Short mmCIF file of C-alpha atoms in Angstrom, two decimals:
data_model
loop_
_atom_site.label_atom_id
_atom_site.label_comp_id
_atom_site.label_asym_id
_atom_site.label_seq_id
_atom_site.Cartn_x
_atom_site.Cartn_y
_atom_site.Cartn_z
CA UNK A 1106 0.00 0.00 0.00
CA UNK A 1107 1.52 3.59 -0.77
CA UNK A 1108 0.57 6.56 1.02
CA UNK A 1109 1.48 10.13 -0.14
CA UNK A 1110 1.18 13.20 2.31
CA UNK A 1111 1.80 16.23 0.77
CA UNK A 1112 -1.45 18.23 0.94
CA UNK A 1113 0.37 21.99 1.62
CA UNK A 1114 3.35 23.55 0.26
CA UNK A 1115 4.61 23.26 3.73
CA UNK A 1116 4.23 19.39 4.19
CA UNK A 1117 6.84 16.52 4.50
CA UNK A 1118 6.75 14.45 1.30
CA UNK A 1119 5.85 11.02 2.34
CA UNK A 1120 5.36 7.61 0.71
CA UNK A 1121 4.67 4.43 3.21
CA UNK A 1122 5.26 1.33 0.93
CA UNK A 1123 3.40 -1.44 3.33
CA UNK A 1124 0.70 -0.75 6.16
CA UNK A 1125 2.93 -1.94 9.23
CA UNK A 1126 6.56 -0.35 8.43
CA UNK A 1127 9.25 -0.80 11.02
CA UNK A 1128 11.70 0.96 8.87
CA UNK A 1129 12.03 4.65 7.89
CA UNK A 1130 14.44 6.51 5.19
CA UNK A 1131 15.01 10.17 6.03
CA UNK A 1132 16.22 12.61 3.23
CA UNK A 1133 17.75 15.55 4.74
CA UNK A 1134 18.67 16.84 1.57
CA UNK A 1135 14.77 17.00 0.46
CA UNK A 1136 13.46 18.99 3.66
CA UNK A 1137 12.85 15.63 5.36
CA UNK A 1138 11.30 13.61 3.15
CA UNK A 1139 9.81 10.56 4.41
CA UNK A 1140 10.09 7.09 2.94
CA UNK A 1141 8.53 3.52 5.21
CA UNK A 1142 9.26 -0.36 4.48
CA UNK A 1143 9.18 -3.30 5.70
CA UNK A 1144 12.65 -4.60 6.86
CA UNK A 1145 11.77 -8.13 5.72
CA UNK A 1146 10.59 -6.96 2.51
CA UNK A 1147 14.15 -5.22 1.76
CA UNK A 1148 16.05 -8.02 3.22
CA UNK A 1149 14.22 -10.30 0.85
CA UNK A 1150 15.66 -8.56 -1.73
CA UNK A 1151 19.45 -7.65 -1.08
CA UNK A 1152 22.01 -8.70 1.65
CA UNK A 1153 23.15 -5.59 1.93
CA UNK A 1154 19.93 -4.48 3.61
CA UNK A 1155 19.62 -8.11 5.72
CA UNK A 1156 22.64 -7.10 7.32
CA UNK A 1157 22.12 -3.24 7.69
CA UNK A 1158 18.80 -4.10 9.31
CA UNK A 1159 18.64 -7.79 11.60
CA UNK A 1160 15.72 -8.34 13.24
CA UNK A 1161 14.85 -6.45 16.20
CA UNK A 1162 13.10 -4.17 18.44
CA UNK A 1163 8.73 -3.59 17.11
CA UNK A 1164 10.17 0.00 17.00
CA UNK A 1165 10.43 2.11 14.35
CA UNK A 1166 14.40 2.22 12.94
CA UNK A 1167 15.20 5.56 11.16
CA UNK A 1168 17.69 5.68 8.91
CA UNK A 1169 19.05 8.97 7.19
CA UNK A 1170 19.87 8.76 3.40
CA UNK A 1171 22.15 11.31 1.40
CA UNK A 1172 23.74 10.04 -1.03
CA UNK A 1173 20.66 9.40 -3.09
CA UNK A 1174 17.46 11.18 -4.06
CA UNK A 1175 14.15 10.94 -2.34
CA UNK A 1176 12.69 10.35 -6.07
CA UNK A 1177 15.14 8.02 -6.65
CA UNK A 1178 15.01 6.09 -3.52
CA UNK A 1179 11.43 5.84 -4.13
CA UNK A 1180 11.12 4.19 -6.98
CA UNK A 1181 14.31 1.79 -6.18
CA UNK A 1182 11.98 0.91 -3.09
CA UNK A 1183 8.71 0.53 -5.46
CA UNK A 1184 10.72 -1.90 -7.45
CA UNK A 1185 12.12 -4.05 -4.57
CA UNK A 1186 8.51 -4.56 -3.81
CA UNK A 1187 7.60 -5.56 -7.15
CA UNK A 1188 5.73 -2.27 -8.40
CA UNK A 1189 7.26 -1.63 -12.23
CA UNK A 1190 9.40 1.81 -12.45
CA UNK A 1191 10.51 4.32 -15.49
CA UNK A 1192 13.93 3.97 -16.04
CA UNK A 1193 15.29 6.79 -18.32
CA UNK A 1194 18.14 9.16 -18.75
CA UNK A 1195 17.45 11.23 -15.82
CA UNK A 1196 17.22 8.37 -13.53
CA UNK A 1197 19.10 5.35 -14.88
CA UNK A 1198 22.67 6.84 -13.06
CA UNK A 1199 20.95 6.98 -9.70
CA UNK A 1200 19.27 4.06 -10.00
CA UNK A 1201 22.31 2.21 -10.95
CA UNK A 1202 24.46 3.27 -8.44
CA UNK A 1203 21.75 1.89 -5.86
CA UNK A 1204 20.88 -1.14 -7.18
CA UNK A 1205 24.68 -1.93 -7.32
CA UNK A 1206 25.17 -0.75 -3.82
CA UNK A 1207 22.37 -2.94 -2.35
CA UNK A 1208 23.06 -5.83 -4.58
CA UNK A 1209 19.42 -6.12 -5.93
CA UNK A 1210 20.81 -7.78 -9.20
CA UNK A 1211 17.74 -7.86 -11.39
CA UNK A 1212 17.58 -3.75 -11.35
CA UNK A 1213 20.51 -3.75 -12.07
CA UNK A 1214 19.79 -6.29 -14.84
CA UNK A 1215 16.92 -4.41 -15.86
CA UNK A 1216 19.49 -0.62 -16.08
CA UNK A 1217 21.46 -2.70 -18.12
CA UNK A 1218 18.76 -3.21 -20.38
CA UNK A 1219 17.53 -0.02 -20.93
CA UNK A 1220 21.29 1.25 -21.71
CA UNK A 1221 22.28 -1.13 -24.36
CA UNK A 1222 18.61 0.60 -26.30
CA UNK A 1223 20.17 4.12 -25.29
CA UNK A 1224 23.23 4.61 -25.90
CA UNK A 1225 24.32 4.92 -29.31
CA UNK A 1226 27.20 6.58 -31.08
CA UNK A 1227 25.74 9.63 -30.99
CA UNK A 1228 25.69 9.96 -27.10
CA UNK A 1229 28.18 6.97 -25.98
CA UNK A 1230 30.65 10.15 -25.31
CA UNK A 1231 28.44 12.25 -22.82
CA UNK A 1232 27.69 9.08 -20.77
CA UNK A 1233 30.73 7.39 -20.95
CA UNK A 1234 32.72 8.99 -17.85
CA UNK A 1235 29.41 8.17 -15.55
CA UNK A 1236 29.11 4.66 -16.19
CA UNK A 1237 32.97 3.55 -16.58
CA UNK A 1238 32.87 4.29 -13.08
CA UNK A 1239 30.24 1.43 -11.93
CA UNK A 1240 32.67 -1.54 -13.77
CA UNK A 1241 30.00 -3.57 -15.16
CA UNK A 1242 32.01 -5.39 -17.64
CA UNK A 1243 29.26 -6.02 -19.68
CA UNK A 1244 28.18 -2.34 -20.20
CA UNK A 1245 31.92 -1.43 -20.58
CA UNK A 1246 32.28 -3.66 -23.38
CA UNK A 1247 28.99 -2.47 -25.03
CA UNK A 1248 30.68 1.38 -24.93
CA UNK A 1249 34.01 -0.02 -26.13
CA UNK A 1250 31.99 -1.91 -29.11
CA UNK A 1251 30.05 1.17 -30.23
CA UNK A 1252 33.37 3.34 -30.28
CA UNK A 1253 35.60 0.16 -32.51
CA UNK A 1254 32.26 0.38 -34.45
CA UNK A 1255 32.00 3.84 -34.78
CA UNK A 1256 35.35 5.61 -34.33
CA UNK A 1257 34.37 8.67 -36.88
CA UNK A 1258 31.18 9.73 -34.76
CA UNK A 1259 32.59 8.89 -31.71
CA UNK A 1260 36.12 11.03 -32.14
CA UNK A 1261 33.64 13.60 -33.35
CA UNK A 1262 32.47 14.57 -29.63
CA UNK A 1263 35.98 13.88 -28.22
CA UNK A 1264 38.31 16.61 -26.46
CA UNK A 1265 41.84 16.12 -24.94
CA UNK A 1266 39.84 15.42 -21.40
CA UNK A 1267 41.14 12.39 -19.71
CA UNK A 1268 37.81 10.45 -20.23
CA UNK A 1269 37.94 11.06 -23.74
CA UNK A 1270 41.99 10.30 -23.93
CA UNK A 1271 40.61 6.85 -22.75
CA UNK A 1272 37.87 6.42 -25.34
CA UNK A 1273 40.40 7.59 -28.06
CA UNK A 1274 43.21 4.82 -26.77
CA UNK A 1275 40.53 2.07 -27.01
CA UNK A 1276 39.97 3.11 -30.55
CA UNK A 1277 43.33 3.40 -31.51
CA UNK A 1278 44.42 0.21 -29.58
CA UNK A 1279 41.97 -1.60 -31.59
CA UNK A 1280 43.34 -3.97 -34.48
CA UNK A 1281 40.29 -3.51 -37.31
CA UNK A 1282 38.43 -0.48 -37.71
CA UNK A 1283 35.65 -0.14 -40.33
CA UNK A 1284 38.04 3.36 -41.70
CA UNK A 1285 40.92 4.45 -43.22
CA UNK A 1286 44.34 5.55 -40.94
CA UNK A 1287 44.10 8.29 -43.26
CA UNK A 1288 40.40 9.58 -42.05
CA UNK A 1289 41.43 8.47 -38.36
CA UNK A 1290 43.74 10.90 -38.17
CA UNK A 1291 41.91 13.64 -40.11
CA UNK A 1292 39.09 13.27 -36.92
CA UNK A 1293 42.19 13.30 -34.40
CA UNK A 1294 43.07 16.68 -35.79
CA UNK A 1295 39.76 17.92 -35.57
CA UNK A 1296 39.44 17.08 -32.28
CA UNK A 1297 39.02 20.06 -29.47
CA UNK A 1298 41.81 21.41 -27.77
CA UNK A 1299 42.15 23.97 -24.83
CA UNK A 1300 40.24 27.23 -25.28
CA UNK A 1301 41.61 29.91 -27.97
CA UNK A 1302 44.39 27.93 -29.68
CA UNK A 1303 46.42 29.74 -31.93
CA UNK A 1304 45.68 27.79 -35.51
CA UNK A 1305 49.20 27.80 -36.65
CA UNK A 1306 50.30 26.20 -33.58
CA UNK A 1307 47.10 23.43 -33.08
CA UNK A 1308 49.15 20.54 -34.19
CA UNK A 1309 51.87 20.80 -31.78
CA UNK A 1310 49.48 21.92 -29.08
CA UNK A 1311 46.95 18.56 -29.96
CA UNK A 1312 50.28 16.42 -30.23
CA UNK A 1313 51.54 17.47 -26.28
CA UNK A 1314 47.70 17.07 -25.03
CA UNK A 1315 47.38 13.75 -27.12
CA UNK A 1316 51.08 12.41 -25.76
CA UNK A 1317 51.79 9.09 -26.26
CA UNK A 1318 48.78 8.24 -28.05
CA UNK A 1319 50.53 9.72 -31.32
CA UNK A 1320 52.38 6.84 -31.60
CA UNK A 1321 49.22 4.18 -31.69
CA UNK A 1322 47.84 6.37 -34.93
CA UNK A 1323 49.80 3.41 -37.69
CA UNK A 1324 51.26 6.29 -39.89
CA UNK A 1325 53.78 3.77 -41.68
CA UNK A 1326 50.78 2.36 -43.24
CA UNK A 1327 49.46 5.50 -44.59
CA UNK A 1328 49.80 5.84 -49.06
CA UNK A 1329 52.50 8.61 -49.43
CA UNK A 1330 49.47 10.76 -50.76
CA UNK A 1331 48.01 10.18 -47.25
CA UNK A 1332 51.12 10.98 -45.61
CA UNK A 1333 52.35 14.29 -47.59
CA UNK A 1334 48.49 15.95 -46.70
CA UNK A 1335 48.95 14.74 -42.67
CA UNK A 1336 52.24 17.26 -43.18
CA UNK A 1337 50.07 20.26 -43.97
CA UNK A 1338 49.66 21.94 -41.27
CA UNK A 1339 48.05 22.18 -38.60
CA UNK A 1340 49.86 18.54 -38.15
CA UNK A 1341 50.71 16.36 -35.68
CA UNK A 1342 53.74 15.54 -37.53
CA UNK A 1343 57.44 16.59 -36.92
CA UNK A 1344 59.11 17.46 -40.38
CA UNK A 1345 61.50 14.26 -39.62
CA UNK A 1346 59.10 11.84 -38.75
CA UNK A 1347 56.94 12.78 -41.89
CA UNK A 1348 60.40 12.46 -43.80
CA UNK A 1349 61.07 8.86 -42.12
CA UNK A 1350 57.41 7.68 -42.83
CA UNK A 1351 57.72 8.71 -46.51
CA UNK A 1352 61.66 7.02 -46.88
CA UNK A 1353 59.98 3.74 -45.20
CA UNK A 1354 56.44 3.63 -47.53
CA UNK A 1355 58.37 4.63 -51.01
CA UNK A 1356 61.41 2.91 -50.00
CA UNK A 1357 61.20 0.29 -47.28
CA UNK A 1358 63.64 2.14 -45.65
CA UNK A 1359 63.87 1.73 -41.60
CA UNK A 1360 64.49 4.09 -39.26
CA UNK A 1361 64.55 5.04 -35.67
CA UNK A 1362 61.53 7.18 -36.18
CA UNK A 1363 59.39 4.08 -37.50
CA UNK A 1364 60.53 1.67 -34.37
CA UNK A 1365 57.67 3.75 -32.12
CA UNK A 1366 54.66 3.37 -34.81
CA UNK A 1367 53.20 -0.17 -36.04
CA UNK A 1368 53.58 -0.89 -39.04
CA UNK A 1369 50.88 -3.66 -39.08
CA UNK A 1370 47.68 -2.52 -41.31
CA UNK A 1371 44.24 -2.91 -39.59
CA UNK A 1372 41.76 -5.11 -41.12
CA UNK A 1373 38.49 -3.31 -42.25
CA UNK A 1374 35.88 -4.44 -40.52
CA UNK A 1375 33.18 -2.60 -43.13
CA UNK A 1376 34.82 -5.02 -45.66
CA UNK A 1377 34.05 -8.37 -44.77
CA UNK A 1378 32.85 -8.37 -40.78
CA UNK A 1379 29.52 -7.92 -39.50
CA UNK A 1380 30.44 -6.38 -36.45
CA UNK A 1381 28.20 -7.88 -33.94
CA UNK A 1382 26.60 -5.54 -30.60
CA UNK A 1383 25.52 -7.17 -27.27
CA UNK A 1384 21.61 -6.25 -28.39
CA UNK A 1385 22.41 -8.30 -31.44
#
């Protein structure tokens, strides 16, 4: 049975889940807000609660909550007691964060879900950072899939950010990629640097911020056509390491330069691989 008292501007939201409750969540955050269980209910449901909350005293425990939203807490609660809930952008992060920290599996099942219909390459980049952080495997191999799948889009929305630096190393770590080196590094260069760079001087700017990810872009296996256009500038190239590349591609000719880059050619996966998604 739910309950909701709120009939003046000046009232305590409330929401009583059962008719008995020995159990009550206090949100300090939300002027008080009020939510009641059933201890056995909860504990049904995840260990982490059987253990917060043994059996006891008839009395009413209170327990304040702060590190997630009334709203939120709400309809986390609703679900434990089998009511179905919206899960959508707004909520999905909070929800996650406590079904994983009360162990109730099948929301978190059920987030899962709803995030391998979202997130697309489109918007992969703006969630990326939030749900890294939860190491679901599963979800962080979806992300990784949709950025291997679609680099292009994906280094589209990138800047020099340490998230991003991430999302770009998993790209350029990966051994097939359904583009050319050529247009990989043409979206590199493109990418966003600090605020009010000087255009002459973008290249070298976007090759310190990049740092060691300059050598995973496979510039020995560029055409020298590809090669003499990454030397216009703004380029991430020095003058001898465009040099070397050229000598080695025209010539076969090796060089200290060429021992930092691979020289191994990705397979294109637009060629002859159907690149399969978890949803797939």
């Amino acid at each position: 049975m739910e309950v909701l008292e709120n009939a003046s501007s000046n009232s305590v939201k409330r929401v009583d889940l059962c008719s008995l409750p020995d159990i009550m969540f206090i949100f300090p955050d939300d002027s008080g807000a009020i939510v009641t269980a059933e201890k056995f209910t909860l504990a049904d449901k995840s260990e982490v609660f059987e253990k917060q909350f043994p059996p006891s005293s008839s009395e009413i425990e209170r327990v304040s909550i702060a590190d997630i939203s009334f709203d939120t807490f709400v309809e986390f609660v609703k679900h434990i007691y089998g009511t179905a809930i919206d899960i959508n952008e707004e909520n999905y992060l909070e929800l996650l964060y406590a079904s994983t920290k009360y162990f109730v599996d099948d929301l978190t099942h059920m987030i899962v879900g709803f995030l391998k219909g979202f997130l697309d390459s489109g918007n992969v980049v703006q969630h990326f950072e939030f749900i890294e952080k939860f190491d679901i495997k599963m979800l962080n191999d979806y992300m990784k899939r949709l950025f291997v799948k679609f680099p292009l889009d994906v280094i589209k929305s990138l800047t020099i950010s340490a998230p991003h630096k991430r999302i770009l190393k998993i790209i350029l770590k990966s051994p097939s990629l359904p583009v050319s080196e050529f247009d990989l590094y043409k979206a590199i260069l493109k990418m966003k640097c600090s605020k009010k760079k000087i255009r002459s001087r973008r290249g070298t700017r976007l090759r310190e911020d990049l740092g060691k990810l300059i050598y995973l872009i496979r510039f020995p296996c560029m055409t020298v056509k590809e090669l003499i256009s990454c030397g216009e500038p703004p380029s991430l190239l020095t003058h001898k390491e465009l040099v070397d590349f050229l000598l080695w591609v025209e010539k076969d000719l090796y060089s200290d330069t060429i021992r930092h880059f691979s020289t191994t050619r990705r397979s294109n996966t637009s060629k002859n691989v159907h690149f399969l998604l978890p949803s797939e």
